[in-house]
Amino acid sequence: MKKFRNFIGGHWVEPDSGEYFENRNPADRDDVIGRFPLSGKSDVDRAVESAKTGFAQWRRTPAPARGDILRIVGDIMTKRKEEVADAMTREMGKPLTETRGDVQEGIDTAYYAASEGRRLFGRTVPSELRSKWAMSYRRPVGIAGLICPFNFPLAIPTWKMFPALVCGNACVFKPAEDVPHTGTLLVEILLEAGLPPAVIQLIHGRGEQAGKAIVEHPDIPLISFTGSTETGRLVGETCGRMHKRLSLEMGGKNAQIVMDDADLDLALEGALWGAFGTTGQRCTATSRLIVQRKVHDKFLGMLVDRAKGLKLGDGRKKGTDVGPLINEDSLRKVESYIDIGDREGAELLCGGDRPKKPAKGNFFQPTIFAGVKQGSRLEQEEIFGPVLSVVKVRDADEAFAVNNGVRYGLSSSIYTRDVNTAFRALNELDNGITYVNAPTIGAEAHLPFGGVKQTGNGHREGGWEVYEFYSETKVGYADFSGTLQRAQIDNYLGSPD
Ligand code: UN1
């Protein structure tokens, strides 16, 4: 069976522990993809030592030249799109159409980052003193620790890594333990594109060992983490104590609102894609459906009918709509919410169980609960699976209140034909992203991505804003007057001369 390695110090190397873990196909547990290193603190220590030399070299490489490498990365990813998508579906489970989209999101991020190498704008502003210039500009932060989730095995690492690189940082990258193969392919592509090897370090392993060692390493001043709100809290506590710069992207409990005047056919497609695409394993997945009362019963009828017809299966087979869950643990977590829903008195309209077929994978039926009470656990907690909870409301005000009544705030969506209601929603919904007449998923790589409340800590990935996170603003003043000029004192009324 193929044994994979870490990439540390410019070489593919074994972990110090000598131990490995197996990576299996979630659609067929008998299919073992390979064995991957179980890394720990000493591996991370060596990675950081190497990254220091990488950083010293890379920070002096002009930003447009750094961007040129990312352009080549985008070109290689375009050429290898099918191969990467296939490997990704094999280890992560979502259908090929989706993994192709995942690679495309990485390609888009690469080309955006490439062009940003020729911007990375600072500002030049007038000084209050004569013959003096005042300007701000960007410097890299240092070594970036990037801890990534399983659900977008390529796109999310690129959201972090490409802006980090174009800003001149070196990276220590830990892919999620469920998707180490895609992470390995990404590093291979970076090296093929000509990235100096010491600039990228790849550490495989578990969060509690490898991830923790990255977060706690004193010479990694910046951490970007995507994952659960619970783990994010631990990461945040450590980073707070150590004064690290931290970007957190965490849970969601996103809702699609369907108003009485909505185009129901369109809203139906949106709900199916939002709730059951990626088997509900997106931070942006639709896990609540808020429906206005007049169309409630009719819309649910349409929805249940279609949900029952979705085809579960191997994402590499034609005709599969919904792939498996990532692993046994998440399967058990989803099952526990079926019990919770029952106990809370919600009405199970469809799904709620593992299917008889396919038998070998972590499959779970698309599930819809109606009559879900506001404030119940089913309505409040992130499930990260194919479970949709429906809440009936009277009007837009109640819909907005239900949407906002959770601790998360990533994405939301509203289907309505009323322009006033649509714009009110854009104003009123407490989320980082609101879609009008489109599902809660589908963020584009060139816009800021992130959420409010306990979804994040105020930073954004994607778009132009992420470049602020991966660079320090420095200010330069150059005084060419040949005299001491005192800011705030000279040139003002009441000054002695
Ligand atoms: C995530 O759910 O973790 O908007 C990322 C989307 C994708 C990215 C999702 N472009 O659904």
Short mmCIF file of C-alpha atoms and ligand atoms in Angstrom, two decimals:
data_model
loop_
_atom_site.label_atom_id
_atom_site.label_comp_id
_atom_site.label_asym_id
_atom_site.label_seq_id
_atom_site.Cartn_x
_atom_site.Cartn_y
_atom_site.Cartn_z
CA MET A 1 0.00 0.00 0.00
CA LYS A 2 1.28 3.44 -0.88
CA LYS A 3 3.03 5.28 1.94
CA PHE A 4 2.90 9.09 1.76
CA ARG A 5 5.29 11.48 3.46
CA ASN A 6 5.54 14.91 4.99
CA PHE A 7 7.32 17.63 3.06
CA ILE A 8 9.84 19.24 5.40
CA GLY A 9 13.13 21.00 4.73
CA GLY A 10 12.79 20.54 0.98
CA HIS A 11 12.37 16.75 1.15
CA TRP A 12 9.60 14.16 1.36
CA VAL A 13 10.29 12.63 4.76
CA GLU A 14 8.97 10.10 7.27
CA PRO A 15 7.45 11.35 10.53
CA ASP A 16 9.71 11.15 13.57
CA SER A 17 7.22 8.84 15.26
CA GLY A 18 7.55 6.32 12.41
CA GLU A 19 3.77 5.93 12.71
CA TYR A 20 1.14 6.25 10.00
CA PHE A 21 -2.63 6.35 9.68
CA GLU A 22 -4.81 4.89 6.96
CA ASN A 23 -6.89 7.05 4.68
CA ARG A 24 -9.99 5.27 3.37
CA ASN A 25 -12.56 6.08 0.73
CA PRO A 26 -15.73 7.16 2.57
CA ALA A 27 -17.88 5.65 -0.22
CA ASP A 28 -16.18 2.27 0.17
CA ARG A 29 -14.39 1.59 3.43
CA ASP A 30 -12.50 -1.35 1.89
CA ASP A 31 -10.73 1.02 -0.48
CA VAL A 32 -7.57 2.21 1.28
CA ILE A 33 -5.98 5.20 -0.47
CA GLY A 34 -2.73 5.09 1.42
CA ARG A 35 -0.93 5.48 4.72
CA PHE A 36 -0.07 8.99 5.88
CA PRO A 37 2.34 10.23 8.57
CA LEU A 38 1.26 10.77 12.14
CA SER A 39 3.34 13.83 12.90
CA GLY A 40 4.02 15.62 16.15
CA LYS A 41 5.95 18.42 17.75
CA SER A 42 9.43 17.42 16.56
CA ASP A 43 8.27 17.28 12.91
CA VAL A 44 6.72 20.73 13.29
CA ASP A 45 9.94 22.04 14.90
CA ARG A 46 11.96 20.92 11.89
CA ALA A 47 9.38 22.36 9.49
CA VAL A 48 9.60 25.73 11.22
CA GLU A 49 13.41 25.77 11.11
CA SER A 50 13.27 25.16 7.37
CA ALA A 51 10.44 27.67 6.87
CA LYS A 52 12.64 30.33 8.48
CA THR A 53 15.18 29.99 5.67
CA GLY A 54 12.33 29.87 3.15
CA PHE A 55 10.89 33.06 4.57
CA ALA A 56 14.24 34.88 4.50
CA GLN A 57 14.50 34.15 0.78
CA TRP A 58 10.85 34.56 -0.20
CA ARG A 59 10.18 37.87 1.55
CA ARG A 60 12.91 39.43 -0.62
CA THR A 61 11.44 38.01 -3.83
CA PRO A 62 9.49 40.84 -5.50
CA ALA A 63 5.74 40.40 -5.06
CA PRO A 64 5.06 40.32 -8.84
CA ALA A 65 7.57 37.44 -9.12
CA ARG A 66 5.83 35.65 -6.26
CA GLY A 67 2.58 36.18 -8.14
CA ASP A 68 4.09 34.72 -11.31
CA ILE A 69 4.63 31.43 -9.50
CA LEU A 70 1.00 31.40 -8.45
CA ARG A 71 -0.03 31.98 -12.05
CA ILE A 72 1.92 28.86 -13.00
CA VAL A 73 0.25 27.04 -10.10
CA GLY A 74 -3.12 28.02 -11.60
CA ASP A 75 -2.01 26.75 -15.02
CA ILE A 76 -0.90 23.39 -13.60
CA MET A 77 -4.09 23.03 -11.59
CA THR A 78 -6.05 23.69 -14.77
CA LYS A 79 -4.15 20.93 -16.56
CA ARG A 80 -4.46 18.49 -13.68
CA LYS A 81 -8.05 19.41 -12.78
CA GLU A 82 -9.55 16.01 -13.63
CA GLU A 83 -6.85 14.03 -11.84
CA VAL A 84 -7.10 16.14 -8.68
CA ALA A 85 -10.92 16.04 -8.72
CA ASP A 86 -10.87 12.27 -9.02
CA ALA A 87 -8.42 11.86 -6.11
CA MET A 88 -10.49 14.29 -4.07
CA THR A 89 -13.75 12.45 -4.65
CA ARG A 90 -12.05 9.19 -3.73
CA GLU A 91 -10.94 10.46 -0.35
CA MET A 92 -13.67 12.95 0.46
CA GLY A 93 -16.77 11.51 -1.23
CA LYS A 94 -18.53 14.46 -2.89
CA PRO A 95 -19.46 13.89 -6.56
CA LEU A 96 -17.02 14.75 -9.33
CA THR A 97 -19.03 17.79 -10.44
CA GLU A 98 -18.43 19.21 -6.99
CA THR A 99 -14.75 18.29 -6.73
CA ARG A 100 -14.18 19.84 -10.15
CA GLY A 101 -15.78 22.98 -8.72
CA ASP A 102 -13.48 22.72 -5.71
CA VAL A 103 -10.41 22.62 -7.98
CA GLN A 104 -11.83 25.52 -10.02
CA GLU A 105 -12.15 27.58 -6.84
CA GLY A 106 -8.44 26.90 -6.25
CA ILE A 107 -7.62 27.96 -9.81
CA ASP A 108 -9.63 31.17 -9.42
CA THR A 109 -7.83 31.87 -6.14
CA ALA A 110 -4.45 31.27 -7.80
CA TYR A 111 -5.08 33.72 -10.64
CA TYR A 112 -6.50 36.33 -8.29
CA ALA A 113 -3.43 35.98 -6.04
CA ALA A 114 -1.13 36.14 -9.06
CA SER A 115 -2.55 39.49 -10.09
CA GLU A 116 -2.50 40.75 -6.51
CA GLY A 117 1.30 40.43 -6.67
CA ARG A 118 1.15 43.52 -8.86
CA ARG A 119 -1.10 45.43 -6.46
CA LEU A 120 -0.68 44.87 -2.71
CA PHE A 121 -1.56 48.52 -2.47
CA GLY A 122 -0.28 50.84 0.17
CA ARG A 123 -1.15 54.53 0.33
CA THR A 124 0.80 57.71 -0.02
CA VAL A 125 -0.85 60.61 1.78
CA PRO A 126 0.18 64.20 2.34
CA SER A 127 2.23 64.91 5.42
CA GLU A 128 1.21 67.82 7.61
CA LEU A 129 4.82 69.03 7.38
CA ARG A 130 6.70 70.48 4.42
CA SER A 131 9.16 68.42 2.39
CA LYS A 132 8.07 65.24 4.03
CA TRP A 133 6.40 62.16 2.59
CA ALA A 134 4.12 59.82 4.44
CA MET A 135 3.16 56.40 3.14
CA SER A 136 1.91 53.01 4.20
CA TYR A 137 2.97 49.72 2.65
CA ARG A 138 2.80 45.99 3.31
CA ARG A 139 5.29 43.58 4.79
CA PRO A 140 4.86 39.85 5.24
CA VAL A 141 4.14 38.55 8.74
CA GLY A 142 6.47 35.52 8.84
CA ILE A 143 5.58 31.84 8.98
CA ALA A 144 1.88 31.13 8.51
CA GLY A 145 0.37 28.05 10.18
CA LEU A 146 -2.54 26.86 8.04
CA ILE A 147 -4.95 24.32 9.50
CA CYS A 148 -7.55 23.16 7.04
CA PRO A 149 -10.86 21.24 7.05
CA PHE A 150 -11.92 18.21 5.02
CA ASN A 151 -14.92 19.59 3.14
CA PHE A 152 -13.07 21.67 0.56
CA PRO A 153 -9.81 19.74 0.40
CA LEU A 154 -8.26 21.97 -2.23
CA ALA A 155 -10.16 25.26 -2.30
CA ILE A 156 -9.85 26.12 1.39
CA PRO A 157 -6.09 25.45 1.61
CA THR A 158 -5.65 27.70 -1.44
CA TRP A 159 -7.76 30.45 0.17
CA LYS A 160 -5.19 30.55 2.92
CA MET A 161 -1.97 29.59 1.21
CA PHE A 162 -2.05 31.67 -1.96
CA PRO A 163 -2.65 35.05 -0.32
CA ALA A 164 -0.12 34.09 2.38
CA LEU A 165 2.46 33.30 -0.30
CA VAL A 166 1.89 36.32 -2.49
CA CYS A 167 2.28 38.53 0.59
CA GLY A 168 5.73 36.95 1.13
CA ASN A 169 5.08 34.55 4.00
CA ALA A 170 6.31 30.96 4.31
CA CYS A 171 3.68 28.31 5.09
CA VAL A 172 3.35 25.32 7.37
CA PHE A 173 0.30 23.51 6.04
CA LYS A 174 -1.70 20.81 7.79
CA PRO A 175 -4.50 19.30 5.71
CA ALA A 176 -7.36 17.61 7.53
CA GLU A 177 -6.54 14.00 8.34
CA ASP A 178 -9.47 12.85 6.20
CA VAL A 179 -8.09 14.45 3.03
CA PRO A 180 -4.30 14.18 3.12
CA HIS A 181 -3.97 13.05 -0.47
CA THR A 182 -5.42 16.24 -1.97
CA GLY A 183 -3.15 18.24 0.35
CA THR A 184 -0.17 16.30 -0.94
CA LEU A 185 -1.16 16.95 -4.56
CA LEU A 186 -1.42 20.68 -3.84
CA VAL A 187 2.11 20.76 -2.45
CA GLU A 188 3.36 18.77 -5.44
CA ILE A 189 1.80 21.35 -7.75
CA LEU A 190 3.41 24.25 -5.88
CA LEU A 191 6.82 22.61 -6.20
CA GLU A 192 6.24 21.81 -9.86
CA ALA A 193 5.45 25.50 -10.41
CA GLY A 194 8.84 26.47 -8.99
CA LEU A 195 8.05 27.58 -5.46
CA PRO A 196 11.31 27.48 -3.48
CA PRO A 197 10.92 24.27 -1.43
CA ALA A 198 11.64 25.78 1.99
CA VAL A 199 8.68 28.15 1.57
CA ILE A 200 6.16 25.32 1.93
CA GLN A 201 6.12 22.65 4.62
CA LEU A 202 3.52 19.90 4.69
CA ILE A 203 2.66 18.22 7.99
CA HIS A 204 0.19 15.36 8.08
CA GLY A 205 -1.48 14.07 11.18
CA ARG A 206 -4.13 14.65 13.76
CA GLY A 207 -5.30 17.97 15.13
CA GLU A 208 -4.52 17.07 18.74
CA GLN A 209 -0.85 16.43 17.93
CA ALA A 210 0.26 18.03 14.66
CA GLY A 211 -2.31 20.85 14.64
CA LYS A 212 -1.69 21.66 18.30
CA ALA A 213 2.10 21.76 17.75
CA ILE A 214 1.62 24.28 14.92
CA VAL A 215 -0.69 26.49 16.99
CA GLU A 216 1.67 26.39 19.98
CA HIS A 217 4.90 26.95 18.10
CA PRO A 218 6.41 30.26 19.27
CA ASP A 219 7.95 31.01 15.86
CA ILE A 220 4.67 30.79 13.96
CA PRO A 221 3.15 34.25 14.47
CA LEU A 222 0.05 33.72 12.33
CA ILE A 223 -2.58 30.98 12.35
CA SER A 224 -5.47 30.50 9.98
CA PHE A 225 -7.94 27.85 11.07
CA THR A 226 -11.13 26.53 9.50
CA GLY A 227 -13.09 23.96 11.48
CA SER A 228 -15.52 23.58 14.34
CA THR A 229 -16.40 26.38 16.74
CA GLU A 230 -15.28 24.15 19.65
CA THR A 231 -11.77 23.57 18.24
CA GLY A 232 -11.62 27.20 17.13
CA ARG A 233 -12.12 28.25 20.74
CA LEU A 234 -9.10 26.19 21.85
CA VAL A 235 -7.03 27.58 18.99
CA GLY A 236 -8.16 31.08 19.91
CA GLU A 237 -7.26 30.67 23.57
CA THR A 238 -3.72 29.61 22.70
CA CYS A 239 -3.29 32.33 20.10
CA GLY A 240 -4.63 34.91 22.55
CA ARG A 241 -2.12 33.87 25.19
CA MET A 242 0.71 33.91 22.67
CA HIS A 243 -0.35 37.15 20.92
CA LYS A 244 -0.70 35.50 17.54
CA ARG A 245 -2.55 36.89 14.59
CA LEU A 246 -5.49 34.55 14.06
CA SER A 247 -8.21 34.04 11.47
CA LEU A 248 -11.02 31.70 12.47
CA GLU A 249 -13.64 30.32 10.13
CA MET A 250 -16.05 28.12 12.07
CA GLY A 251 -19.59 26.84 12.28
CA GLY A 252 -22.81 27.85 10.63
CA LYS A 253 -26.54 27.25 10.93
CA ASN A 254 -27.53 28.83 7.67
CA ALA A 255 -31.10 29.40 6.62
CA GLN A 256 -32.94 29.75 3.35
CA ILE A 257 -36.05 31.89 3.66
CA VAL A 258 -38.93 31.24 1.26
CA MET A 259 -41.53 34.01 1.13
CA ASP A 260 -45.11 33.57 -0.11
CA ASP A 261 -44.31 35.46 -3.30
CA ALA A 262 -41.21 33.39 -4.17
CA ASP A 263 -40.66 31.52 -7.41
CA LEU A 264 -41.17 28.12 -5.75
CA ASP A 265 -39.51 26.08 -8.49
CA LEU A 266 -36.39 28.18 -8.18
CA ALA A 267 -36.49 28.05 -4.37
CA LEU A 268 -36.83 24.28 -4.60
CA GLU A 269 -33.65 23.88 -6.65
CA GLY A 270 -31.86 26.21 -4.22
CA ALA A 271 -32.98 24.27 -1.15
CA LEU A 272 -31.98 20.89 -2.58
CA TRP A 273 -28.55 22.11 -3.63
CA GLY A 274 -27.99 24.11 -0.44
CA ALA A 275 -29.10 21.39 1.96
CA PHE A 276 -27.88 18.21 0.31
CA GLY A 277 -24.99 19.34 -1.90
CA THR A 278 -21.69 18.13 -0.38
CA THR A 279 -23.96 15.94 1.80
CA GLY A 280 -24.64 19.02 3.91
CA GLN A 281 -20.98 19.21 4.87
CA ARG A 282 -20.38 22.84 3.97
CA CYS A 283 -19.98 25.63 6.46
CA THR A 284 -22.43 27.37 4.16
CA ALA A 285 -24.89 24.45 3.91
CA THR A 286 -28.59 25.20 4.27
CA SER A 287 -29.54 23.53 7.51
CA ARG A 288 -32.70 25.52 8.16
CA LEU A 289 -35.54 26.34 5.86
CA ILE A 290 -37.76 29.21 6.97
CA VAL A 291 -41.02 29.16 5.02
CA GLN A 292 -43.86 31.68 5.08
CA ARG A 293 -47.09 30.03 6.06
CA LYS A 294 -49.17 30.36 2.87
CA VAL A 295 -46.73 28.36 0.76
CA HIS A 296 -45.41 26.16 3.59
CA ASP A 297 -47.34 22.95 2.91
CA LYS A 298 -47.13 23.15 -0.84
CA PHE A 299 -43.38 23.86 -0.83
CA LEU A 300 -42.66 21.04 1.61
CA GLY A 301 -44.60 18.64 -0.57
CA MET A 302 -42.48 19.60 -3.57
CA LEU A 303 -39.28 19.39 -1.55
CA VAL A 304 -39.87 16.01 0.08
CA ASP A 305 -40.80 14.54 -3.27
CA ARG A 306 -37.51 15.60 -4.82
CA ALA A 307 -35.37 14.82 -1.75
CA LYS A 308 -36.62 11.23 -1.77
CA GLY A 309 -35.47 10.91 -5.38
CA LEU A 310 -31.86 12.01 -4.78
CA LYS A 311 -29.45 9.24 -5.65
CA LEU A 312 -26.89 8.34 -3.00
CA GLY A 313 -23.69 6.72 -4.08
CA ASP A 314 -20.06 6.81 -5.05
CA GLY A 315 -19.26 10.32 -6.23
CA ARG A 316 -17.11 8.90 -9.01
CA LYS A 317 -20.10 7.14 -10.56
CA LYS A 318 -22.36 8.90 -13.05
CA GLY A 319 -25.78 9.82 -11.75
CA THR A 320 -24.78 10.19 -8.08
CA ASP A 321 -26.41 13.23 -6.49
CA VAL A 322 -25.24 12.84 -2.91
CA GLY A 323 -22.01 11.24 -1.68
CA PRO A 324 -21.22 9.76 1.73
CA LEU A 325 -20.40 11.53 4.97
CA ILE A 326 -16.73 11.89 5.63
CA ASN A 327 -16.32 9.28 8.39
CA GLU A 328 -18.01 7.11 11.02
CA ASP A 329 -17.90 9.83 13.65
CA SER A 330 -19.85 12.25 11.54
CA LEU A 331 -22.32 9.51 10.64
CA ARG A 332 -22.91 8.90 14.34
CA LYS A 333 -23.22 12.63 15.00
CA VAL A 334 -25.90 12.96 12.31
CA GLU A 335 -27.74 9.94 13.74
CA SER A 336 -27.71 11.49 17.18
CA TYR A 337 -29.57 14.51 15.77
CA ILE A 338 -32.30 12.25 14.42
CA ASP A 339 -32.93 11.14 18.01
CA ILE A 340 -32.76 14.72 19.21
CA GLY A 341 -35.32 15.75 16.58
CA ASP A 342 -37.64 12.94 17.64
CA ARG A 343 -37.35 13.84 21.30
CA GLU A 344 -38.00 17.50 20.55
CA GLY A 345 -41.20 16.60 18.74
CA ALA A 346 -40.15 17.57 15.22
CA GLU A 347 -41.88 15.72 12.41
CA LEU A 348 -39.62 13.55 10.26
CA LEU A 349 -40.80 13.96 6.67
CA CYS A 350 -38.17 11.87 4.92
CA GLY A 351 -34.81 10.17 5.48
CA GLY A 352 -33.57 9.78 9.02
CA ASP A 353 -31.57 6.62 8.49
CA ARG A 354 -28.62 4.94 6.82
CA PRO A 355 -29.74 3.55 3.46
CA LYS A 356 -29.62 -0.22 2.86
CA LYS A 357 -27.59 0.46 -0.26
CA PRO A 358 -24.83 1.36 -0.87
CA ALA A 359 -23.75 -0.64 2.15
CA LYS A 360 -20.00 -0.13 2.42
CA GLY A 361 -19.79 3.65 2.78
CA ASN A 362 -20.77 6.31 5.32
CA PHE A 363 -24.07 7.08 3.62
CA PHE A 364 -27.04 8.81 5.18
CA GLN A 365 -30.40 9.58 3.60
CA PRO A 366 -31.32 13.19 2.84
CA THR A 367 -33.47 14.09 5.82
CA ILE A 368 -36.13 16.73 6.38
CA PHE A 369 -37.78 17.64 9.68
CA ALA A 370 -40.84 19.90 9.76
CA GLY A 371 -42.42 21.69 12.70
CA VAL A 372 -39.02 22.46 14.14
CA LYS A 373 -39.33 24.80 17.09
CA GLN A 374 -37.32 27.97 17.32
CA GLY A 375 -34.70 27.53 20.05
CA SER A 376 -34.70 23.72 19.88
CA ARG A 377 -31.36 21.95 19.49
CA LEU A 378 -32.24 20.80 15.99
CA GLU A 379 -32.82 24.41 15.04
CA GLN A 380 -29.78 25.82 16.83
CA GLU A 381 -26.85 23.41 16.48
CA GLU A 382 -24.59 22.72 13.54
CA ILE A 383 -25.08 19.14 12.31
CA PHE A 384 -22.79 19.08 9.24
CA GLY A 385 -24.82 16.47 7.43
CA PRO A 386 -27.83 16.09 5.12
CA VAL A 387 -30.43 17.23 7.65
CA LEU A 388 -32.77 20.13 6.92
CA SER A 389 -34.98 21.64 9.64
CA VAL A 390 -38.08 23.54 8.58
CA VAL A 391 -39.59 26.42 10.55
CA LYS A 392 -42.93 27.98 9.59
CA VAL A 393 -43.27 31.77 9.94
CA ARG A 394 -45.96 34.45 9.57
CA ASP A 395 -44.05 37.21 7.79
CA ALA A 396 -40.66 38.68 6.89
CA ASP A 397 -40.09 40.08 10.37
CA GLU A 398 -40.51 36.68 11.96
CA ALA A 399 -38.35 35.07 9.25
CA PHE A 400 -35.54 37.53 9.94
CA ALA A 401 -35.82 36.96 13.70
CA VAL A 402 -35.60 33.19 13.26
CA ASN A 403 -32.64 33.55 10.91
CA ASN A 404 -30.86 35.78 13.43
CA GLY A 405 -31.77 33.75 16.51
CA VAL A 406 -28.72 31.47 16.42
CA ARG A 407 -25.17 31.90 17.65
CA TYR A 408 -23.73 31.56 14.14
CA GLY A 409 -23.81 33.97 11.22
CA LEU A 410 -22.19 32.69 8.02
CA SER A 411 -24.65 32.74 5.12
CA SER A 412 -28.35 33.24 4.53
CA SER A 413 -30.67 33.30 1.56
CA ILE A 414 -34.06 34.72 0.71
CA TYR A 415 -36.38 33.83 -2.15
CA THR A 416 -38.83 36.61 -2.89
CA ARG A 417 -40.03 38.65 -5.86
CA ASP A 418 -40.48 41.75 -3.74
CA VAL A 419 -37.53 44.07 -4.19
CA ASN A 420 -38.22 45.80 -0.89
CA THR A 421 -38.24 42.55 1.07
CA ALA A 422 -35.01 41.49 -0.68
CA PHE A 423 -33.19 44.67 0.25
CA ARG A 424 -34.57 44.61 3.79
CA ALA A 425 -33.10 41.12 4.11
CA LEU A 426 -29.70 42.34 2.90
CA ASN A 427 -29.84 44.90 5.69
CA GLU A 428 -31.41 42.86 8.47
CA LEU A 429 -29.92 39.38 8.30
CA ASP A 430 -26.97 38.91 10.66
CA ASN A 431 -24.66 37.00 8.34
CA GLY A 432 -21.41 37.55 6.51
CA ILE A 433 -23.11 36.62 3.22
CA THR A 434 -26.75 36.97 2.11
CA TYR A 435 -28.01 35.62 -1.20
CA VAL A 436 -31.15 36.87 -2.94
CA ASN A 437 -32.91 34.22 -5.03
CA ALA A 438 -29.90 31.92 -4.76
CA PRO A 439 -28.97 29.21 -2.23
CA THR A 440 -26.83 29.67 0.88
CA ILE A 441 -23.85 28.07 -0.86
CA GLY A 442 -21.88 29.32 -3.83
CA ALA A 443 -19.47 31.99 -2.63
CA GLU A 444 -17.09 33.20 -5.34
CA ALA A 445 -13.34 33.27 -4.81
CA HIS A 446 -12.89 36.99 -5.48
CA LEU A 447 -15.25 38.23 -2.75
CA PRO A 448 -14.65 38.28 0.99
CA PHE A 449 -15.87 35.09 2.68
CA GLY A 450 -16.70 34.76 6.35
CA GLY A 451 -19.31 35.17 9.01
CA VAL A 452 -20.36 37.15 12.04
CA LYS A 453 -21.00 36.09 15.65
CA GLN A 454 -19.51 32.71 16.56
CA THR A 455 -18.79 31.79 12.95
CA GLY A 456 -15.59 33.79 12.92
CA ASN A 457 -13.43 36.35 14.63
CA GLY A 458 -13.88 39.24 12.25
CA HIS A 459 -11.49 38.28 9.47
CA ARG A 460 -12.46 37.32 5.95
CA GLU A 461 -10.96 34.87 3.50
CA GLY A 462 -11.07 35.38 -0.26
CA GLY A 463 -11.31 38.62 -2.18
CA TRP A 464 -9.22 41.64 -1.38
CA GLU A 465 -9.64 41.68 2.39
CA VAL A 466 -7.64 38.54 3.09
CA TYR A 467 -4.46 40.31 1.95
CA GLU A 468 -4.73 42.54 5.00
CA PHE A 469 -4.62 39.49 7.22
CA TYR A 470 -1.49 38.03 5.64
CA SER A 471 0.50 41.26 5.71
CA GLU A 472 1.50 43.84 8.27
CA THR A 473 0.89 47.46 7.47
CA LYS A 474 4.02 49.49 7.93
CA VAL A 475 4.25 53.26 7.70
CA GLY A 476 7.25 55.13 6.34
CA TYR A 477 7.93 58.87 6.79
CA ALA A 478 10.74 60.50 4.82
CA ASP A 479 11.66 64.04 5.80
CA PHE A 480 13.82 65.81 3.24
CA SER A 481 13.52 69.33 4.70
CA GLY A 482 16.91 69.19 6.42
CA THR A 483 15.42 70.55 9.65
CA LEU A 484 13.76 69.06 12.67
CA GLN A 485 10.04 69.32 12.03
CA ARG A 486 7.80 68.50 14.94
CA ALA A 487 4.53 66.81 14.09
CA GLN A 488 1.45 68.25 15.80
CA ILE A 489 3.54 71.22 17.08
CA ASP A 490 5.14 73.13 14.22
CA ASN A 491 2.86 74.78 11.65
CA TYR A 492 0.04 75.14 14.16
CA LEU A 493 -1.47 78.20 15.76
CA GLY A 494 0.18 78.98 19.02
CA SER A 495 3.55 77.50 18.05
CA PRO A 496 6.44 79.65 19.38
CA ASP A 497 7.69 80.89 15.98
C1 UN1 B 1 -17.32 25.97 3.20
O1 UN1 B 1 -18.51 25.69 3.27
O2 UN1 B 1 -16.55 25.62 4.09
O3 UN1 B 1 -19.79 29.00 -0.88
C2 UN1 B 1 -16.75 26.70 2.05
C3 UN1 B 1 -19.53 27.81 -0.98
C4 UN1 B 1 -18.15 27.39 -1.41
C5 UN1 B 1 -17.21 27.46 -0.26
C6 UN1 B 1 -17.74 26.82 0.96
N1 UN1 B 1 -17.70 28.20 -2.50
O4 UN1 B 1 -20.35 26.96 -0.71
#
